[in-house]
Coordinates of C-alpha atoms and ligand atoms in Angstrom, one line a residue:
M211 CA 0.0 0.0 0.0
D212 CA 1.5 3.3 -0.9
K213 CA 1.5 6.2 1.5
K214 CA -1.3 8.1 0.0
I215 CA -3.7 5.1 -0.1
R216 CA -2.8 4.3 3.5
I217 CA -3.8 7.8 4.6
L218 CA -7.0 7.6 2.7
A219 CA -7.8 4.2 4.1
F220 CA -7.1 5.4 7.6
G221 CA -9.2 8.5 6.9
A222 CA -12.1 6.4 5.8
T223 CA -12.0 4.2 8.9
A224 CA -11.8 7.1 11.3
F225 CA -14.5 8.8 9.4
S226 CA -17.0 6.0 9.5
A227 CA -16.4 5.4 13.2
L228 CA -17.1 9.0 13.9
Y229 CA -20.2 9.3 11.7
A230 CA -21.6 6.0 12.7
Q231 CA -22.3 7.6 16.0
Q232 CA -23.9 10.7 14.5
K233 CA -25.8 8.7 11.9
P234 CA -26.5 11.1 9.1
N235 CA -29.8 10.6 7.3
I236 CA -29.6 9.3 3.8
V237 CA -31.8 10.5 1.0
L238 CA -31.3 8.8 -2.3
I239 CA -33.1 10.6 -5.1
Y240 CA -33.3 8.1 -8.0
A241 CA -34.4 9.8 -11.2
D242 CA -35.8 7.8 -14.1
D243 CA -34.2 8.0 -17.6
I244 CA -32.4 11.3 -16.9
G245 CA -29.3 11.4 -19.0
Y246 CA -25.9 12.7 -18.4
G247 CA -26.6 15.9 -20.4
D248 CA -30.1 16.6 -19.1
L249 CA -29.3 18.8 -16.1
S250 CA -27.9 22.3 -16.3
C251 CA -25.1 21.4 -13.9
Y252 CA -24.0 18.9 -16.5
G253 CA -24.2 21.3 -19.3
A254 CA -27.8 21.5 -20.4
T255 CA -28.7 25.0 -21.5
R256 CA -32.3 24.9 -22.6
V257 CA -33.6 23.6 -19.3
Q258 CA -32.5 25.0 -15.9
T259 CA -32.3 22.8 -12.8
P260 CA -31.4 25.2 -10.1
Y261 CA -32.3 23.0 -7.1
V262 CA -30.1 20.1 -8.4
D263 CA -27.4 22.5 -9.4
A264 CA -27.3 24.0 -5.9
L265 CA -26.6 20.6 -4.5
A266 CA -24.0 19.9 -7.2
N267 CA -22.3 23.2 -6.5
N268 CA -21.9 22.5 -2.8
G269 CA -21.4 18.8 -3.3
V270 CA -19.4 16.4 -5.5
R271 CA -20.5 16.1 -9.1
F272 CA -19.2 13.0 -10.7
R273 CA -18.3 12.7 -14.4
N274 CA -17.7 8.9 -14.5
A275 CA -20.6 7.4 -12.5
H276 CA -22.6 4.5 -13.6
S277 CA -25.9 2.8 -13.0
A278 CA -25.7 -1.0 -12.8
A279 CA -27.5 -1.5 -16.1
A280 CA -29.1 0.5 -19.0
T281 CA -32.7 -0.1 -17.9
S282 CA -34.6 0.3 -14.7
T283 CA -35.2 -3.1 -13.2
P284 CA -31.7 -4.4 -13.3
S285 CA -30.3 -1.1 -12.2
R286 CA -32.6 -1.1 -9.1
Y287 CA -31.7 -4.7 -8.5
G288 CA -28.1 -3.8 -8.4
L289 CA -28.8 -0.7 -6.3
F290 CA -30.6 -2.6 -3.6
T291 CA -28.6 -5.9 -3.5
G292 CA -25.1 -4.8 -4.3
E293 CA -25.0 -7.7 -6.8
Y294 CA -24.5 -7.2 -10.5
P295 CA -27.8 -7.9 -12.1
W296 CA -26.2 -9.9 -14.9
R297 CA -25.5 -12.6 -12.3
R298 CA -29.2 -13.2 -11.8
K299 CA -31.8 -14.4 -14.3
G300 CA -35.1 -12.6 -14.4
T301 CA -33.7 -9.1 -13.7
G302 CA -34.6 -7.7 -17.0
I303 CA -37.4 -5.0 -17.4
A304 CA -40.2 -6.3 -15.2
A305 CA -43.8 -6.5 -16.3
G306 CA -46.4 -4.8 -14.1
D307 CA -47.5 -8.1 -12.7
A308 CA -44.0 -9.5 -12.1
A309 CA -43.4 -11.3 -8.7
L310 CA -40.9 -9.6 -6.4
I311 CA -37.5 -10.0 -8.0
I312 CA -35.4 -9.6 -4.9
K313 CA -35.9 -12.7 -2.8
P314 CA -36.9 -11.9 0.7
D315 CA -34.0 -13.9 2.2
R316 CA -31.5 -11.7 0.5
Y317 CA -29.5 -9.1 2.3
T318 CA -30.3 -5.7 0.9
L319 CA -29.5 -2.0 1.2
P320 CA -32.6 -1.2 3.3
K321 CA -32.0 -4.2 5.5
M322 CA -28.5 -3.0 6.1
M323 CA -29.8 0.5 7.0
K324 CA -32.3 -1.0 9.4
E325 CA -29.5 -3.0 11.0
A326 CA -27.7 0.3 11.4
G327 CA -30.7 1.7 13.3
Y328 CA -32.3 3.6 10.5
A329 CA -36.0 4.0 9.7
T330 CA -36.3 3.0 6.0
G331 CA -38.8 4.3 3.4
A332 CA -39.4 3.7 -0.3
V333 CA -41.4 6.3 -2.2
G334 CA -42.1 6.5 -5.9
K335 CA -41.1 4.2 -8.7
W336 CA -40.5 0.6 -7.7
H337 CA -40.3 -1.7 -10.8
L338 CA -38.9 -4.6 -8.9
G339 CA -42.1 -6.7 -8.9
M340 CA -44.4 -7.5 -6.0
G341 CA -46.1 -10.7 -4.7
A342 CA -44.9 -14.3 -4.7
E343 CA -46.0 -15.3 -8.1
T344 CA -46.1 -13.5 -11.5
G345 CA -49.6 -12.7 -12.6
K346 CA -51.1 -14.1 -9.4
Q347 CA -51.3 -11.0 -7.3
N348 CA -54.6 -10.0 -5.7
W349 CA -54.3 -6.2 -6.1
N350 CA -57.3 -5.7 -3.7
E351 CA -55.4 -7.1 -0.7
R352 CA -52.0 -6.5 0.8
V353 CA -49.6 -7.7 -1.9
S354 CA -46.7 -9.5 -0.4
P355 CA -43.8 -10.0 -0.5
G356 CA -42.9 -6.4 -1.4
P357 CA -40.9 -3.5 -0.1
A358 CA -41.4 -4.5 3.6
E359 CA -40.1 -8.0 3.1
I360 CA -36.8 -6.6 1.6
G361 CA -36.3 -4.1 4.4
F362 CA -38.5 -1.0 4.0
D363 CA -40.5 0.0 7.1
Y364 CA -42.7 2.3 4.9
S365 CA -43.6 2.3 1.2
Y366 CA -45.7 4.5 -1.1
I367 CA -44.9 3.2 -4.5
M368 CA -46.0 2.9 -8.1
A369 CA -46.0 -0.9 -8.5
A370 CA -44.0 -0.9 -11.8
T371 CA -43.7 2.1 -14.1
G372 CA -45.9 5.0 -15.3
D373 CA -46.6 3.2 -18.5
R374 CA -47.6 -0.2 -17.0
V375 CA -50.7 -1.3 -15.3
P376 CA -51.9 -1.4 -12.5
C377 CA -52.0 2.5 -12.5
V378 CA -52.4 2.8 -8.7
Y379 CA -50.3 3.8 -5.8
M380 CA -49.5 1.1 -3.3
E381 CA -49.1 2.3 0.3
N382 CA -47.5 -0.3 2.5
Q383 CA -48.5 -2.7 -0.3
R384 CA -52.2 -1.9 -0.4
A385 CA -53.8 0.0 -3.3
V386 CA -54.6 3.6 -2.1
G387 CA -58.2 4.8 -2.4
L388 CA -59.6 1.5 -3.6
D389 CA -63.3 1.0 -3.5
P390 CA -63.8 -2.7 -2.6
K391 CA -67.0 -2.7 -4.7
D392 CA -64.8 -2.0 -7.8
P393 CA -61.9 -4.4 -7.5
I394 CA -58.8 -4.2 -9.7
E395 CA -58.0 -6.9 -12.2
V396 CA -54.8 -7.0 -14.1
S397 CA -53.6 -9.1 -17.0
Y398 CA -50.6 -9.1 -19.2
T399 CA -52.0 -11.7 -21.6
K400 CA -55.5 -10.7 -22.6
N401 CA -58.0 -7.8 -22.3
F402 CA -61.1 -8.0 -20.1
P403 CA -64.3 -8.2 -22.2
G404 CA -65.7 -4.7 -22.9
E405 CA -62.6 -2.7 -21.7
P406 CA -61.4 -0.2 -24.2
T407 CA -57.8 -0.2 -25.5
G408 CA -55.6 2.4 -27.1
K409 CA -55.5 0.3 -30.2
D410 CA -59.3 0.1 -30.6
N411 CA -60.4 3.3 -29.1
P412 CA -57.9 6.0 -30.1
E413 CA -60.6 8.6 -29.5
L414 CA -60.1 8.0 -25.7
L415 CA -56.5 9.1 -25.9
T416 CA -57.0 12.7 -24.9
K417 CA -53.7 13.3 -23.2
L418 CA -51.1 11.2 -25.1
K419 CA -51.0 8.8 -28.0
P420 CA -48.5 6.1 -28.3
S421 CA -45.7 6.1 -31.0
H422 CA -44.8 2.4 -30.5
G423 CA -46.3 -0.2 -28.1
H424 CA -48.4 1.2 -25.2
D425 CA -51.7 0.6 -26.9
M426 CA -53.5 -1.5 -24.3
A427 CA -55.4 -0.3 -21.2
V428 CA -56.6 3.3 -21.3
V429 CA -56.1 5.2 -18.0
N430 CA -56.4 9.0 -17.7
G431 CA -56.5 9.5 -21.5
I432 CA -53.3 7.6 -22.0
S433 CA -52.9 4.0 -23.1
R434 CA -50.5 1.7 -21.3
I435 CA -48.7 -1.7 -21.4
G436 CA -51.0 -4.4 -20.0
F437 CA -54.7 -4.7 -19.4
M438 CA -56.6 -3.5 -16.4
K439 CA -60.1 -3.3 -15.2
G440 CA -61.7 -1.7 -12.2
G441 CA -60.2 0.3 -9.3
K442 CA -61.5 3.6 -10.8
S443 CA -61.3 5.5 -7.5
A444 CA -57.7 4.4 -7.1
L445 CA -56.3 5.3 -10.5
W446 CA -53.5 7.9 -10.6
E447 CA -53.6 11.0 -12.7
D448 CA -50.2 11.3 -14.5
E449 CA -50.1 15.1 -14.0
N450 CA -50.3 14.6 -10.2
I451 CA -47.8 11.8 -9.8
A452 CA -44.8 14.1 -9.0
D453 CA -46.9 16.0 -6.4
S454 CA -48.2 12.8 -4.8
I455 CA -45.0 11.0 -4.4
T456 CA -43.1 14.2 -3.4
V457 CA -45.6 14.8 -0.7
H458 CA -45.2 11.3 0.6
A459 CA -41.4 11.6 0.6
I460 CA -41.7 14.8 2.6
R461 CA -44.1 13.3 5.1
F462 CA -41.7 10.4 5.6
I463 CA -39.0 13.0 6.4
E464 CA -41.2 14.9 8.8
R465 CA -42.3 11.7 10.6
N466 CA -38.7 10.6 11.0
K467 CA -36.8 13.8 11.7
D468 CA -36.0 12.8 15.2
N469 CA -34.3 9.5 14.3
P470 CA -31.9 8.5 11.6
F471 CA -33.7 7.7 8.3
F472 CA -33.0 6.3 4.9
L473 CA -35.3 7.4 2.1
Y474 CA -35.3 6.0 -1.3
F475 CA -37.2 8.4 -3.5
G476 CA -37.6 7.0 -7.0
T477 CA -39.1 9.7 -9.2
N478 CA -41.4 9.0 -12.1
D479 CA -39.8 11.8 -14.0
I480 CA -38.7 11.7 -16.7
H481 CA -40.0 8.3 -17.7
V482 CA -42.8 7.9 -20.3
P483 CA -45.7 8.7 -20.4
R484 CA -44.4 12.3 -19.8
Y485 CA -47.4 14.3 -18.7
P486 CA -46.2 16.8 -16.1
H487 CA -48.5 19.0 -14.0
G488 CA -49.9 22.1 -15.6
R489 CA -47.4 24.2 -13.6
F490 CA -44.7 22.7 -15.8
R491 CA -46.3 21.9 -19.1
G492 CA -45.1 24.2 -21.8
K493 CA -42.5 25.9 -19.5
T494 CA -39.6 24.8 -21.6
D495 CA -39.2 24.8 -25.4
M496 CA -38.4 21.1 -25.4
G497 CA -41.9 19.7 -25.0
Y498 CA -43.0 17.5 -22.1
R499 CA -39.6 15.8 -21.8
G500 CA -38.0 19.2 -20.9
D501 CA -41.0 20.1 -18.7
A502 CA -40.6 16.8 -16.8
I503 CA -37.0 17.7 -16.1
L504 CA -38.3 21.0 -14.5
Q505 CA -40.7 18.9 -12.5
F506 CA -37.9 16.6 -11.4
D507 CA -35.9 19.6 -10.3
W508 CA -38.9 21.0 -8.4
S509 CA -39.2 17.6 -6.5
V510 CA -35.6 17.9 -5.5
G511 CA -36.2 21.4 -4.3
E512 CA -39.2 20.3 -2.2
V513 CA -37.2 17.5 -0.6
V514 CA -34.4 19.9 0.3
R515 CA -36.9 22.4 1.7
A516 CA -38.4 19.7 3.9
L517 CA -35.0 18.6 5.2
K518 CA -34.3 22.2 6.1
E519 CA -37.6 22.8 7.7
A520 CA -37.2 19.6 9.7
G521 CA -33.8 20.9 10.8
V522 CA -31.9 17.9 9.5
Y523 CA -30.5 19.3 6.2
D524 CA -26.9 19.5 7.4
N525 CA -27.0 16.0 8.9
T526 CA -28.3 14.4 5.7
L527 CA -26.3 12.8 2.9
I528 CA -28.2 13.5 -0.3
I529 CA -27.4 11.5 -3.4
I530 CA -29.0 12.3 -6.8
T531 CA -28.6 9.9 -9.7
S532 CA -30.5 8.1 -12.5
D533 CA -31.4 4.5 -13.2
N534 CA -30.2 4.6 -16.8
G535 CA -29.3 6.9 -19.6
P536 CA -31.7 9.0 -21.7
V537 CA -34.2 8.1 -24.4
V538 CA -36.1 10.6 -26.4
D539 CA -39.0 8.7 -28.0
D540 CA -39.8 5.8 -25.6
G541 CA -43.2 5.1 -27.0
Y542 CA -45.4 8.2 -26.9
Q543 CA -46.0 11.1 -29.2
D544 CA -44.9 13.8 -26.8
E545 CA -42.9 16.0 -29.3
A546 CA -39.6 15.1 -27.5
V547 CA -38.0 14.3 -30.8
E548 CA -39.3 17.3 -32.7
K549 CA -38.3 19.7 -30.0
L550 CA -35.0 18.3 -29.0
K551 CA -32.9 20.3 -31.5
N552 CA -29.5 21.0 -30.0
H553 CA -30.2 19.5 -26.6
K554 CA -28.0 16.5 -26.0
P555 CA -29.5 14.2 -23.3
W556 CA -26.5 11.8 -23.6
G557 CA -23.9 14.6 -23.1
P558 CA -20.7 13.8 -25.0
F559 CA -21.3 10.0 -25.0
R560 CA -22.7 7.5 -27.5
G561 CA -25.9 5.5 -27.2
G562 CA -28.5 6.0 -24.5
K563 CA -31.0 3.9 -22.5
Y564 CA -30.8 0.2 -23.6
S565 CA -27.3 0.7 -24.9
T566 CA -23.9 -0.9 -24.0
F567 CA -22.3 2.3 -25.1
E568 CA -21.5 4.8 -22.4
A569 CA -24.7 6.8 -22.4
G570 CA -26.6 3.7 -21.4
T571 CA -25.2 3.8 -17.9
R572 CA -23.0 6.9 -17.5
V573 CA -25.5 9.0 -15.5
P574 CA -25.5 12.2 -13.4
F575 CA -24.3 11.5 -9.8
I576 CA -24.2 14.1 -7.1
V577 CA -23.3 13.6 -3.5
H578 CA -24.1 16.4 -1.0
W579 CA -23.4 16.5 2.7
T580 CA -22.8 19.8 4.3
G581 CA -19.3 20.1 5.7
N582 CA -18.4 16.5 5.0
V583 CA -17.7 16.4 1.3
C584 CA -14.8 18.0 -0.6
P585 CA -17.0 20.0 -3.0
G586 CA -16.1 19.9 -6.7
V587 CA -16.1 17.8 -9.8
S588 CA -14.8 14.3 -9.6
N589 CA -13.5 12.0 -12.3
A590 CA -13.4 9.0 -10.0
L591 CA -15.0 5.8 -11.4
V592 CA -18.0 5.1 -9.3
S593 CA -20.9 2.8 -9.5
Q594 CA -24.4 2.5 -8.0
I595 CA -23.5 -1.2 -7.3
D596 CA -21.5 0.3 -4.4
M597 CA -24.4 2.0 -2.7
L598 CA -24.7 -0.9 -0.3
G599 CA -20.9 -1.2 0.4
T600 CA -20.3 2.5 0.7
L601 CA -23.3 3.3 2.9
A602 CA -22.4 0.3 5.0
E603 CA -19.0 1.8 5.4
L604 CA -20.6 5.1 6.4
A605 CA -23.0 3.4 8.8
G606 CA -20.3 1.2 10.4
I607 CA -21.8 -2.1 9.3
D608 CA -19.5 -5.0 8.4
L609 CA -20.8 -6.7 5.3
A610 CA -18.5 -9.7 5.5
E611 CA -21.2 -12.0 6.9
A612 CA -23.7 -11.0 4.3
G613 CA -21.8 -12.7 1.5
Q614 CA -21.7 -9.7 -0.8
F615 CA -19.0 -9.8 -3.5
D616 CA -19.8 -7.1 -6.1
T617 CA -20.5 -4.1 -3.9
Q618 CA -17.4 -2.2 -2.7
K619 CA -16.7 0.5 -0.2
H620 CA -15.8 3.8 -1.8
L621 CA -16.7 6.4 0.8
P622 CA -13.5 8.5 0.2
A623 CA -14.4 8.7 -3.5
W624 CA -18.0 9.4 -2.9
L625 CA -17.1 12.3 -0.6
G626 CA -14.7 13.7 -3.1
N627 CA -11.5 12.7 -1.4
D628 CA -10.3 9.9 -3.6
P629 CA -9.9 10.8 -7.3
K630 CA -9.7 7.2 -8.5
G631 CA -12.7 5.2 -7.2
R632 CA -13.1 1.7 -8.7
D633 CA -10.6 -0.2 -10.7
Y634 CA -13.3 -1.4 -13.1
I635 CA -17.1 -1.7 -13.5
I636 CA -18.9 -4.5 -15.4
G637 CA -21.9 -3.2 -17.3
S638 CA -24.7 -5.2 -18.9
A639 CA -27.2 -4.3 -21.6
G640 CA -27.2 -7.2 -23.9
S641 CA -23.5 -8.0 -23.7
L642 CA -21.2 -7.5 -20.9
T643 CA -18.8 -4.5 -20.8
L644 CA -15.7 -3.9 -18.8
L645 CA -14.9 -0.3 -18.1
T646 CA -11.7 0.9 -16.5
R647 CA -10.5 4.5 -16.1
D648 CA -8.6 4.1 -19.4
W649 CA -10.4 1.4 -21.5
K650 CA -13.8 0.1 -22.4
Y651 CA -14.3 -3.4 -23.7
I652 CA -17.6 -4.7 -25.1
E653 CA -18.1 -8.4 -25.6
P654 CA -19.1 -9.5 -29.1
N655 CA -22.9 -9.6 -29.5
K656 CA -25.1 -10.6 -32.4
G657 CA -28.0 -8.4 -31.3
N658 CA -29.2 -5.5 -33.4
A659 CA -26.8 -2.6 -33.6
Y660 CA -29.6 -0.1 -33.7
S661 CA -33.2 0.3 -32.4
A662 CA -35.2 2.3 -34.9
H663 CA -38.2 2.7 -32.4
T664 CA -36.1 4.6 -29.9
N665 CA -33.4 5.8 -32.3
T666 CA -30.7 4.2 -30.1
E667 CA -27.3 2.8 -31.1
L668 CA -27.3 -0.3 -28.9
G669 CA -23.6 -0.9 -29.0
N670 CA -24.0 -4.5 -30.2
N671 CA -21.3 -5.8 -32.6
P672 CA -20.3 -9.4 -33.5
E673 CA -16.7 -8.4 -33.1
D674 CA -14.7 -7.4 -29.9
Q675 CA -14.9 -3.7 -29.3
L676 CA -12.2 -1.8 -27.4
Y677 CA -12.2 1.9 -26.9
N678 CA -9.5 4.1 -25.4
I679 CA -12.0 5.9 -23.3
T680 CA -9.6 8.7 -22.1
I681 CA -9.1 10.0 -25.7
D682 CA -12.3 8.6 -27.3
R683 CA -15.1 8.9 -24.8
G684 CA -17.5 8.9 -27.7
E685 CA -16.5 5.3 -28.6
Y686 CA -16.1 5.9 -32.3
D687 CA -12.7 4.3 -32.8
N688 CA -12.7 0.6 -32.2
V689 CA -9.0 -0.3 -31.5
A690 CA -9.5 -4.0 -30.6
V691 CA -7.5 -5.3 -33.6
E692 CA -4.5 -3.1 -32.8
N693 CA -4.5 -4.1 -29.1
P694 CA -4.9 -7.8 -28.9
L695 CA -3.1 -8.1 -25.6
M696 CA -5.4 -5.6 -23.9
V697 CA -8.5 -7.4 -25.4
K698 CA -7.2 -10.6 -24.0
F699 CA -6.6 -9.1 -20.6
M700 CA -10.0 -7.6 -20.4
K701 CA -11.7 -10.8 -21.6
Q702 CA -9.8 -12.6 -18.9
I703 CA -11.1 -10.3 -16.2
L704 CA -14.6 -10.8 -17.4
E705 CA -14.2 -14.6 -17.4
E706 CA -12.9 -14.5 -13.8
E707 CA -15.8 -12.3 -12.8
K708 CA -18.3 -14.6 -14.4
A709 CA -16.8 -17.6 -12.6
K710 CA -17.2 -16.0 -9.2
Ligands
LIG861 C1 -39.9 -0.8 -22.7 C2 -41.0 0.2 -23.1 C3 -40.6 1.5 -22.6 C4 -40.2 1.5 -21.2 C5 -39.2 0.5 -20.9 C6 -38.8 0.4 -19.5 C7 -42.4 -0.4 -25.0 C8 -42.5 -0.4 -26.5 N1 -41.3 0.2 -24.5 O1 -40.3 -2.1 -23.0 O2 -41.6 2.5 -22.9 O3 -41.3 1.3 -20.4 O4 -39.6 -0.8 -21.3 O5 -38.2 1.5 -19.1 O6 -43.2 -1.0 -24.4 S1 -37.4 1.5 -17.7 O7 -36.8 2.8 -17.6 O8 -38.4 1.3 -16.7 O9 -36.5 0.4 -17.7
LIG862 CA1 -35.4 4.1 -16.4

């Protein structure tokens, strides 16, 4: 160990021992589909995100931070388990009637926080499945297992995504506002007799029409994925989702201000269907996608305000990041494509949501903790897979017994004191990728190179791909043929990781 590393390591230990006693609250704001270039602190100019920017300016803003995957379910799986999602079958994009994907006997981030004495809450987008068996949930009763069984004391969630049925909030795993005389039925295989669909009843689509897919159940003038019947009094209104979940996040903070708490706040913004509140619609020149970014920023501002009003702002570690990279047309005619013009949701990177190229997983990542971070911009290589390890380090929990092997402790990097971070990250969006600070390797993959629906370069190629990421962050110059030894070395690391 060289001298510098030894000092850092010592610093981290002393640090976590000290703060384990003070127990800072932890608020994890997990955006949906917000890309590297979508926030003004990351260079966006046609939309301003002052609340996020204020946290970035006084916190650490990362330039090389990654979600565990390029879509929601596997990223959230990695976030909560500390295990790479590619190790586990069934962690792809979950249907709205999927069973709980994280098995209740697994050690998780919220269980770790509970062990450390924290009250734990999950508010907003869930997308990790609920119930014991896919398609067998009774949505009119408590649906279990769910957030509680994997460690959340409190939950107020959207079961899956905004574009998937059932379109209801589940509070502590029960549908909110449900009239027992009008029970909810859900199917992902066939429609219920007499129920309209977006495909057959386009006249009902008063708010948004699909561009691809999303032509089944009609809820609130918008057609969705999956079929649904009943539950009329419980259905959400898309324009009120941000208000509803933000209010529940704030109430959780208020209820728990006198004890340490961990809040996972998964925003619905800026996932499709994008239909922000009237306060935000039309407030950017980028259509609803831009307006949804404003709404996201507003939610962040409300959470910050609540923390301040509760008197716990300085003693709260706030993390803002996103579950995957950006997509412009993700299935609705919301003018995102037409109004995008010079805005670059992917920043300087190639690809986007669904892609193995950098923009699939290289996401905004901001860590704020008054007086405890070294504010600035960090180039350290960091991953959401380390949420468990790093917060365990902070909370003074020893994970050795829990049998975790992907999650690592990187508290010094996350607080802006270590410019390096991880040695490498393995990504997965079709094929596996290996990213170091210098190189990016993508395993050969026969999948489509391009998705026309979403206009995404998926990064698939039947040949090895190797990019010198320090001089070619756009991944345009494949240098695999010229660097056979590096390719061999990177393949070997991947093989060793797969064999673990
Ligand atoms: C896709 C949906 C897309 C989005 C995505 C999940 C279609 C045609 N596309 O299958 O709209 O819902 O799944 O996004 O249905 S994620 O961010 O939650 O992973
Ligand atoms: Ca997402």
